[in-house]
Backbone as a ProteinNet text record, in pm:
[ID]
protein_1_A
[PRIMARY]
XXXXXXXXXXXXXXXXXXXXXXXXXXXXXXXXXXXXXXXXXXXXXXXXXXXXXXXXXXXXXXXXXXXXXXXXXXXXXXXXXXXXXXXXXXXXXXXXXXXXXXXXXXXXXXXXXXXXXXXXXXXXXXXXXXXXXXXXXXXXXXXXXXXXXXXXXXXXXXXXXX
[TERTIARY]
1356.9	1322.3	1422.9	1471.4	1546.6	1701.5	1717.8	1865.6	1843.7	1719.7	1669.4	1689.2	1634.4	1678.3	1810	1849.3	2045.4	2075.2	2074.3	2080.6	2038.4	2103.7	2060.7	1909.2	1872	1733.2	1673.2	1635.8	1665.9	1513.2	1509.1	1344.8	1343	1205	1213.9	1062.3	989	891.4	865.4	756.5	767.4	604.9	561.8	412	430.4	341.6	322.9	144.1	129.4	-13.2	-1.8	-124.6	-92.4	-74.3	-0.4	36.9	-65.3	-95.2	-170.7	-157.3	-153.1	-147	-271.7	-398.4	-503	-605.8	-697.1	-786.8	-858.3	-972.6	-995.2	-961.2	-850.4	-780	-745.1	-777.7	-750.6	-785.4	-970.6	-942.4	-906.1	-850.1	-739.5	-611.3	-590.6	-443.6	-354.7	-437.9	-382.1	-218.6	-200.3	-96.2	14.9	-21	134.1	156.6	185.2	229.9	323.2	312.7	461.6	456.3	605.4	620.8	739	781.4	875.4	918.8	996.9	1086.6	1190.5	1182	1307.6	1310.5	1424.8	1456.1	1513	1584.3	1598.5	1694	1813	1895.7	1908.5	1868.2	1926.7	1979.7	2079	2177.1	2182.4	2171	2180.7	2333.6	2383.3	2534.8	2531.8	2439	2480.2	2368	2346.6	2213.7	2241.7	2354.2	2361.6	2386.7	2342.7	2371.6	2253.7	2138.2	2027.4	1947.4	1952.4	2000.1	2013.2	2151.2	2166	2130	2138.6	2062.8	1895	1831.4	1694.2	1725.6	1806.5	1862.6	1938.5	1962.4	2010.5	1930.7	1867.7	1740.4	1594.8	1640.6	1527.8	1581.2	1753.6	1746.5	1780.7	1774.6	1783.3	1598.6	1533.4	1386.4	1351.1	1440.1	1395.3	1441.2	1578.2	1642.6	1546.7	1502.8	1362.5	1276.2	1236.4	1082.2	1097.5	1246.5	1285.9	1278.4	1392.8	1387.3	1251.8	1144.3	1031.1	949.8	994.3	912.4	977.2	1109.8	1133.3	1118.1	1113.6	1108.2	911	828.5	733.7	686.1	772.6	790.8	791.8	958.5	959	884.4	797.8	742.5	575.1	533.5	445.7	506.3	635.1	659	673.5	692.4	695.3	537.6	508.1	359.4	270	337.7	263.4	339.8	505.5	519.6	458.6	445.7	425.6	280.3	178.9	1.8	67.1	136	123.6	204.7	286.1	339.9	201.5	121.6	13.7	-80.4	-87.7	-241.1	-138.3	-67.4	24.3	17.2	58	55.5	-21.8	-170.7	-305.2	-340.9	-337.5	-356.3	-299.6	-191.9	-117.2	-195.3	-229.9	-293.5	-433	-517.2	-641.5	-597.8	-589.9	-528	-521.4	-383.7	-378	-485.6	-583.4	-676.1	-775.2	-830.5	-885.6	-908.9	-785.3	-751.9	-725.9	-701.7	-752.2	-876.5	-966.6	-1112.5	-1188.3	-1126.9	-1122.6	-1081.6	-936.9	-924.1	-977.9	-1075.8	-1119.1	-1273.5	-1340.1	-1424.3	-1463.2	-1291.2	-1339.8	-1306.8	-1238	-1209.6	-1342.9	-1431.2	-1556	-1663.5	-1643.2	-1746.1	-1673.7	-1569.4	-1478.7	-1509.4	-1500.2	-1544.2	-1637.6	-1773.7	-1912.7	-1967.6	-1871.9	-1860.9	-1833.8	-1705.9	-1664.6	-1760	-1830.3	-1908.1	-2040.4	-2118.6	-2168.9	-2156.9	-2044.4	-2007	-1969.2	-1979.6	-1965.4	-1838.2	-1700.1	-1560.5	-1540.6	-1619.5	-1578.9	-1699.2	-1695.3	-1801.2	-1808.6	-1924.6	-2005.1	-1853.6	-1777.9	-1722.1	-1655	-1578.4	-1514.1	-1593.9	-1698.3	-1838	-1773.8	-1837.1	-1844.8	-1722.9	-1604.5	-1475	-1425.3	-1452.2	-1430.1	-1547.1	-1670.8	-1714.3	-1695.7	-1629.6	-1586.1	-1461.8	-1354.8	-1227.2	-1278.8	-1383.4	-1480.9	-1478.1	-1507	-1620.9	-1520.6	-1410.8	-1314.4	-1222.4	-1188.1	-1144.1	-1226.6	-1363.3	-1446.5	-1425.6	-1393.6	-1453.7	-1277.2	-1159.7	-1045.7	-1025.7	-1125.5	-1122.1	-1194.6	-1305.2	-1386.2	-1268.6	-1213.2	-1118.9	-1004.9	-943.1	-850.1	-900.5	-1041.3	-1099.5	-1069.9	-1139.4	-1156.6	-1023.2	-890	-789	-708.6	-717.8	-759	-846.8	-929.5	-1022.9	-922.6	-948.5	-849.2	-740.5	-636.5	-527.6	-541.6	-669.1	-690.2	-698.6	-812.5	-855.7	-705.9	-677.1	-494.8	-442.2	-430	-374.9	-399.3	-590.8	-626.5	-603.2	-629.1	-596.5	-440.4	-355	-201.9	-199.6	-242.9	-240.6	-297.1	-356.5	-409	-607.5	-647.8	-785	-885.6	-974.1	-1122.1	-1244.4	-1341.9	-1481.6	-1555.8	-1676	-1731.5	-1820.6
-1872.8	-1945.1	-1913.6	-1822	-1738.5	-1807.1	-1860.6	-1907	-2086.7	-2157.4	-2255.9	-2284.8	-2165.2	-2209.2	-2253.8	-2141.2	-2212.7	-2344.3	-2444.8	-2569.9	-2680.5	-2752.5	-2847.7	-2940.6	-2978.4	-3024.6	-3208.3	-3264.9	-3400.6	-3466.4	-3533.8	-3502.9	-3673.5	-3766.6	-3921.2	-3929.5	-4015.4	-4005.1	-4164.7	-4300.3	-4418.1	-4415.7	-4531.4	-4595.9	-4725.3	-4790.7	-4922	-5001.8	-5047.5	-5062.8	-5190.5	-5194.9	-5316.7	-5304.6	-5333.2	-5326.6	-5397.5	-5327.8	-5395.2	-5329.8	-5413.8	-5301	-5291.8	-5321.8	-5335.8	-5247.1	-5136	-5080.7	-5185.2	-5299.4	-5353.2	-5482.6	-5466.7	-5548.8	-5498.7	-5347.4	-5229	-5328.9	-5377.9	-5448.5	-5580.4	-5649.6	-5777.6	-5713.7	-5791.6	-5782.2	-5883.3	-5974.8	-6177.9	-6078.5	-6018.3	-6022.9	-6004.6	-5932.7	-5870.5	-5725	-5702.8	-5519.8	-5530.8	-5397.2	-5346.4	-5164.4	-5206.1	-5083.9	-5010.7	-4914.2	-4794.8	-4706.9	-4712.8	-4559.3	-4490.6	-4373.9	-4286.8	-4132.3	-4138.4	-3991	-3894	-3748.1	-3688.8	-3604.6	-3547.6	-3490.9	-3351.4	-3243.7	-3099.9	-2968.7	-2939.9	-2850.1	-2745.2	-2612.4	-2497.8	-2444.6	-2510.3	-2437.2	-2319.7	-2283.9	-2096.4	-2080.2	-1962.8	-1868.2	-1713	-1685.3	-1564.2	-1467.8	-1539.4	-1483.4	-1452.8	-1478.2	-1461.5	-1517.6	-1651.4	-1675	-1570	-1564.1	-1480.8	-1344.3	-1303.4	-1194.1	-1158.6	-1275.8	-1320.5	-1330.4	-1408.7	-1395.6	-1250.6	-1215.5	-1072.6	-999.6	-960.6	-887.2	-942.9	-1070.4	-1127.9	-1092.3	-1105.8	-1074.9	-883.9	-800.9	-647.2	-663.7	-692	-660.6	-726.6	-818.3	-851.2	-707.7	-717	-543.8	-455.4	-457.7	-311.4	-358.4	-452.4	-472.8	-471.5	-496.3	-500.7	-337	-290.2	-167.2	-70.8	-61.5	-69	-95.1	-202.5	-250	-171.1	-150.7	-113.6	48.8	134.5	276.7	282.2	178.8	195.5	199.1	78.3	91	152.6	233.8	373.1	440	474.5	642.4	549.1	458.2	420.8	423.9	390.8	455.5	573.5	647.2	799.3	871.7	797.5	889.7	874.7	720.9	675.2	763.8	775.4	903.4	1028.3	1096.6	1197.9	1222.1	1136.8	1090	1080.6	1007.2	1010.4	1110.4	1234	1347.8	1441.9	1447.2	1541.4	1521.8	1373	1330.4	1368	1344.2	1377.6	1555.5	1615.7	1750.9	1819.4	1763	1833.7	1751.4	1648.3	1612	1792	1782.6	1891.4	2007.2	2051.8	2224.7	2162.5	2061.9	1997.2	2080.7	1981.7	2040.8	2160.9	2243.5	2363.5	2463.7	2420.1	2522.9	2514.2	2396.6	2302.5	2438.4	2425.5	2495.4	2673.9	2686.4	2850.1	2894.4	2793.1	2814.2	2833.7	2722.2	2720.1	2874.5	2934.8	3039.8	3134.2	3168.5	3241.1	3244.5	3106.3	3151.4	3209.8	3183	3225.2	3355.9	3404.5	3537.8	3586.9	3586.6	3641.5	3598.1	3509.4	3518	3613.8	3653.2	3741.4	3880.2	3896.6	3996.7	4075.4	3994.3	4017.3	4031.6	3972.8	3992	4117.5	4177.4	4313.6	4402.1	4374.1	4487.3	4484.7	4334.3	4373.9	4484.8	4467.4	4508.7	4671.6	4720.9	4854.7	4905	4813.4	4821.4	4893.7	4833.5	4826.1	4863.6	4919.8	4925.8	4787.5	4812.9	4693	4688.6	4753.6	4712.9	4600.8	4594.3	4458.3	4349.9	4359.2	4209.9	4193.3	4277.5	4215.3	4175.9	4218.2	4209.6	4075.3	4063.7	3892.7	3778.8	3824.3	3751.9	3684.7	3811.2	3777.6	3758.9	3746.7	3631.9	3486.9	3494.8	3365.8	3271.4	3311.7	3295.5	3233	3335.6	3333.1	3214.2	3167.1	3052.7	2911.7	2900.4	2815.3	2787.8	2875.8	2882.1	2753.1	2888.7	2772.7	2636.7	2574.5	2499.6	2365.2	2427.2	2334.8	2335.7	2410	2414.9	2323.3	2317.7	2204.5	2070.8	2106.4	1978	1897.4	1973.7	1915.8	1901.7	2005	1889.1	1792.5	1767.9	1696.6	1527.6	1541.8	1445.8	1411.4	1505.3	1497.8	1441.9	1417.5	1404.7	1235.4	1216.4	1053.1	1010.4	1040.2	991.7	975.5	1088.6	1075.1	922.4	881.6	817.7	675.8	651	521.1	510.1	630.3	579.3	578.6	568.4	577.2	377.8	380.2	254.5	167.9	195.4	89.1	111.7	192.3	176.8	221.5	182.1	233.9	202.7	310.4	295.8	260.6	185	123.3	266
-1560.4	-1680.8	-1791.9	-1778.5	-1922.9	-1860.6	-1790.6	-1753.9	-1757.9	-1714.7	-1771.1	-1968.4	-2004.7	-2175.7	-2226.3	-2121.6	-2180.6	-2138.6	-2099.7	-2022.2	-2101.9	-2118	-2240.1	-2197.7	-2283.6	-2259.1	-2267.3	-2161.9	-2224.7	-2232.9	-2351.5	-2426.4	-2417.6	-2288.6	-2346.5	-2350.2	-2459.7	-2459.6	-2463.1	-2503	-2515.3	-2568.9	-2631.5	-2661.5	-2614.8	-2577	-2563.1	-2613.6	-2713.2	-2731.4	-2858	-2913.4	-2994.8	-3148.2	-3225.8	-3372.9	-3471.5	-3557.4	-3696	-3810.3	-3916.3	-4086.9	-4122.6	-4083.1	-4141.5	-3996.6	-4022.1	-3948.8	-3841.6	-3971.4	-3916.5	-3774.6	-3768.8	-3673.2	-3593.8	-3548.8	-3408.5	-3289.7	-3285.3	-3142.9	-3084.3	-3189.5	-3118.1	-3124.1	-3004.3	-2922.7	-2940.2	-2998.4	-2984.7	-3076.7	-3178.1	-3228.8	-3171.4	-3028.9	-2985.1	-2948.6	-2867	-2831.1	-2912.7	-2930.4	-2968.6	-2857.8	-2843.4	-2765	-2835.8	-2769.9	-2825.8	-2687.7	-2697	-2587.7	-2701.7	-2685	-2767.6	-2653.5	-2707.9	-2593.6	-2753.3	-2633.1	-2750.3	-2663.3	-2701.4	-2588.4	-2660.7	-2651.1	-2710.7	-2662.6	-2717	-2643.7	-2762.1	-2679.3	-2750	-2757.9	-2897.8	-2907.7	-2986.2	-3038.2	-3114.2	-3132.5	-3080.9	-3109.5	-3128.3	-3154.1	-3181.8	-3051.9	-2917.4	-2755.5	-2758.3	-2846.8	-2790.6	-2659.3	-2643.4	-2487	-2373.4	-2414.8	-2289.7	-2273	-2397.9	-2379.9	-2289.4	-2351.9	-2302.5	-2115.8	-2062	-1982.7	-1864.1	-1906	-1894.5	-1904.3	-1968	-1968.1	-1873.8	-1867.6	-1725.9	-1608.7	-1592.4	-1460.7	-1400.8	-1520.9	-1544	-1493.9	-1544.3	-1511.7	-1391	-1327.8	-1176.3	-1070.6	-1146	-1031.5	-1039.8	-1179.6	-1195	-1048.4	-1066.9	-983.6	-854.6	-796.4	-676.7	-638.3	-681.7	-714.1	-679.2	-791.7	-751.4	-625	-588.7	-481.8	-355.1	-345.6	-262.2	-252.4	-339.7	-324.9	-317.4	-370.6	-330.3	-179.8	-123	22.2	72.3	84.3	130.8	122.8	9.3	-13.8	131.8	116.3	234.8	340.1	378.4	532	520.1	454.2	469	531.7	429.4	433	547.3	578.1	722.2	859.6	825.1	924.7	930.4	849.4	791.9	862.2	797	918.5	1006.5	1090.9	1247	1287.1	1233.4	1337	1338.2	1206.7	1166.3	1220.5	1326.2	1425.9	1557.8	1562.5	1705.5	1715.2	1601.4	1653.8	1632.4	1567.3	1570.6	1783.7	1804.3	1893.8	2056	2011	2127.3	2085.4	1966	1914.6	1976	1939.2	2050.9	2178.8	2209.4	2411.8	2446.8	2331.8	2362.8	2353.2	2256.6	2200.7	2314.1	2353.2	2459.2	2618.9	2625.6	2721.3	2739.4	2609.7	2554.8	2536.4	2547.1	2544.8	2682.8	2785	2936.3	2961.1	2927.3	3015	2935.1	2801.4	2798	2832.1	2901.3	2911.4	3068.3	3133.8	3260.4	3246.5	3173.7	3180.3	3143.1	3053.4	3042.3	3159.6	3223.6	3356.1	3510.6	3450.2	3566.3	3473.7	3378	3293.4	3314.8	3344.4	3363.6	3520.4	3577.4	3712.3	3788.3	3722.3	3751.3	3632.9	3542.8	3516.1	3625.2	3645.2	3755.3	3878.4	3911.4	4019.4	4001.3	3803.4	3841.8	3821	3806.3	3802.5	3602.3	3535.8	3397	3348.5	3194.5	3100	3019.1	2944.4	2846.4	2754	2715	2579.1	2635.1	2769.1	2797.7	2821	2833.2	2829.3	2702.5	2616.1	2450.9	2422.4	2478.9	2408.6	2418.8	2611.3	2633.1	2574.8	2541.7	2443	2330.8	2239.3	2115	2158.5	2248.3	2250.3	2299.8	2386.2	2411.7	2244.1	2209	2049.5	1978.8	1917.2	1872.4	1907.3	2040.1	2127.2	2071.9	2074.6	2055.9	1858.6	1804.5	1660.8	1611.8	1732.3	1679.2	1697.8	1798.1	1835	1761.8	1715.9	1607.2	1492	1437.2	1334	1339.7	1479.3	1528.4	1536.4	1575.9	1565.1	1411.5	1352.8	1224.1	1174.2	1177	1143.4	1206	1362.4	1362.4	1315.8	1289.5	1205.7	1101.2	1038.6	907.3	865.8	1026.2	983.6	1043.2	1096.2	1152.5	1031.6	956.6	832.8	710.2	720.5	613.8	695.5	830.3	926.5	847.5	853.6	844.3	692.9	552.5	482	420.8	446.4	405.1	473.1	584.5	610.7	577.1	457.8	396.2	425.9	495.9	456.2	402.3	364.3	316.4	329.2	281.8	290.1	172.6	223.6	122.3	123.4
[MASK]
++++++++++++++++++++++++++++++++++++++++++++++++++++++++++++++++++++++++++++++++++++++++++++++++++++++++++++++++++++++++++++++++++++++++++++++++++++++++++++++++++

């Protein structure tokens, strides 16, 4: 629009309807139309560069918004990488923990086995217990970030809850 102002301007307007000198004679027509066309042509030769200035400063505030738009961009693909390495590598500490829970809980049923049997005292029951426990406790914890890092996931991508 601001590069539109500079551009000369060409102005035509026209009436066509019926003529009278007297009010009362508005609704006969018997006298005659009279019509009219006039144009009007105007060109901005000095304004001081206000123009262009107006101009220039419209198209400085388009670079802003581009600008803008685009580092807003970026910083959303970032963040959307950023969620998916943090669901990917809570996903592998899952698994791993997953499976640290598996071998500790067989180690406490092999534990309890050889105290059965007389091989060991009670402190190694309790001991592989509480690495049992301990296994299980990290695991809810992974869980949850985990969760956490789904939820960062869905909202960076745009979602929410009502």
């Amino acid at each position: 629009q601001a590069r539109l102002n500079r551009l000369p301007t060409l102005l035509l307007n026209g009436y066509v309807g019926p003529q009278t000198s007297r009010i009362s004679d508005v609704p006969k027509v018997s006298d005659g139309l009279t019509y009219y066309v006039g144009g009007g042509f105007n060109i901005p030769l000095f304004d001081g560069g206000r123009l262009r200035g107006a101009e220039q400063l419209a198209r400085a505030q388009g670079q802003e918004q581009v600008a803008l738009y685009q580092s807003t961009a970026l910083t959303a693909y970032e963040e959307v990488e950023t969620a998916l390495a943090d669901v990917r590598a809570s996903e592998a500490q899952l698994a791993a923990q997953q499976r640290a829970l598996t071998a500790a809980r067989l180690a406490g049923r092999l534990t309890l086995e050889r105290y059965r049997r007389g091989l060991i005292d009670y402190f190694a029951v309790v001991d592989a217990d509480r690495q049992t426990l301990d296994a299980a406790r990290l695991l809810v914890q992974t869980q949850t970030t985990q969760l956490r890092a789904a939820v960062q996931l869905v909202r960076v991508l745009g979602g929410g809850w009502q």
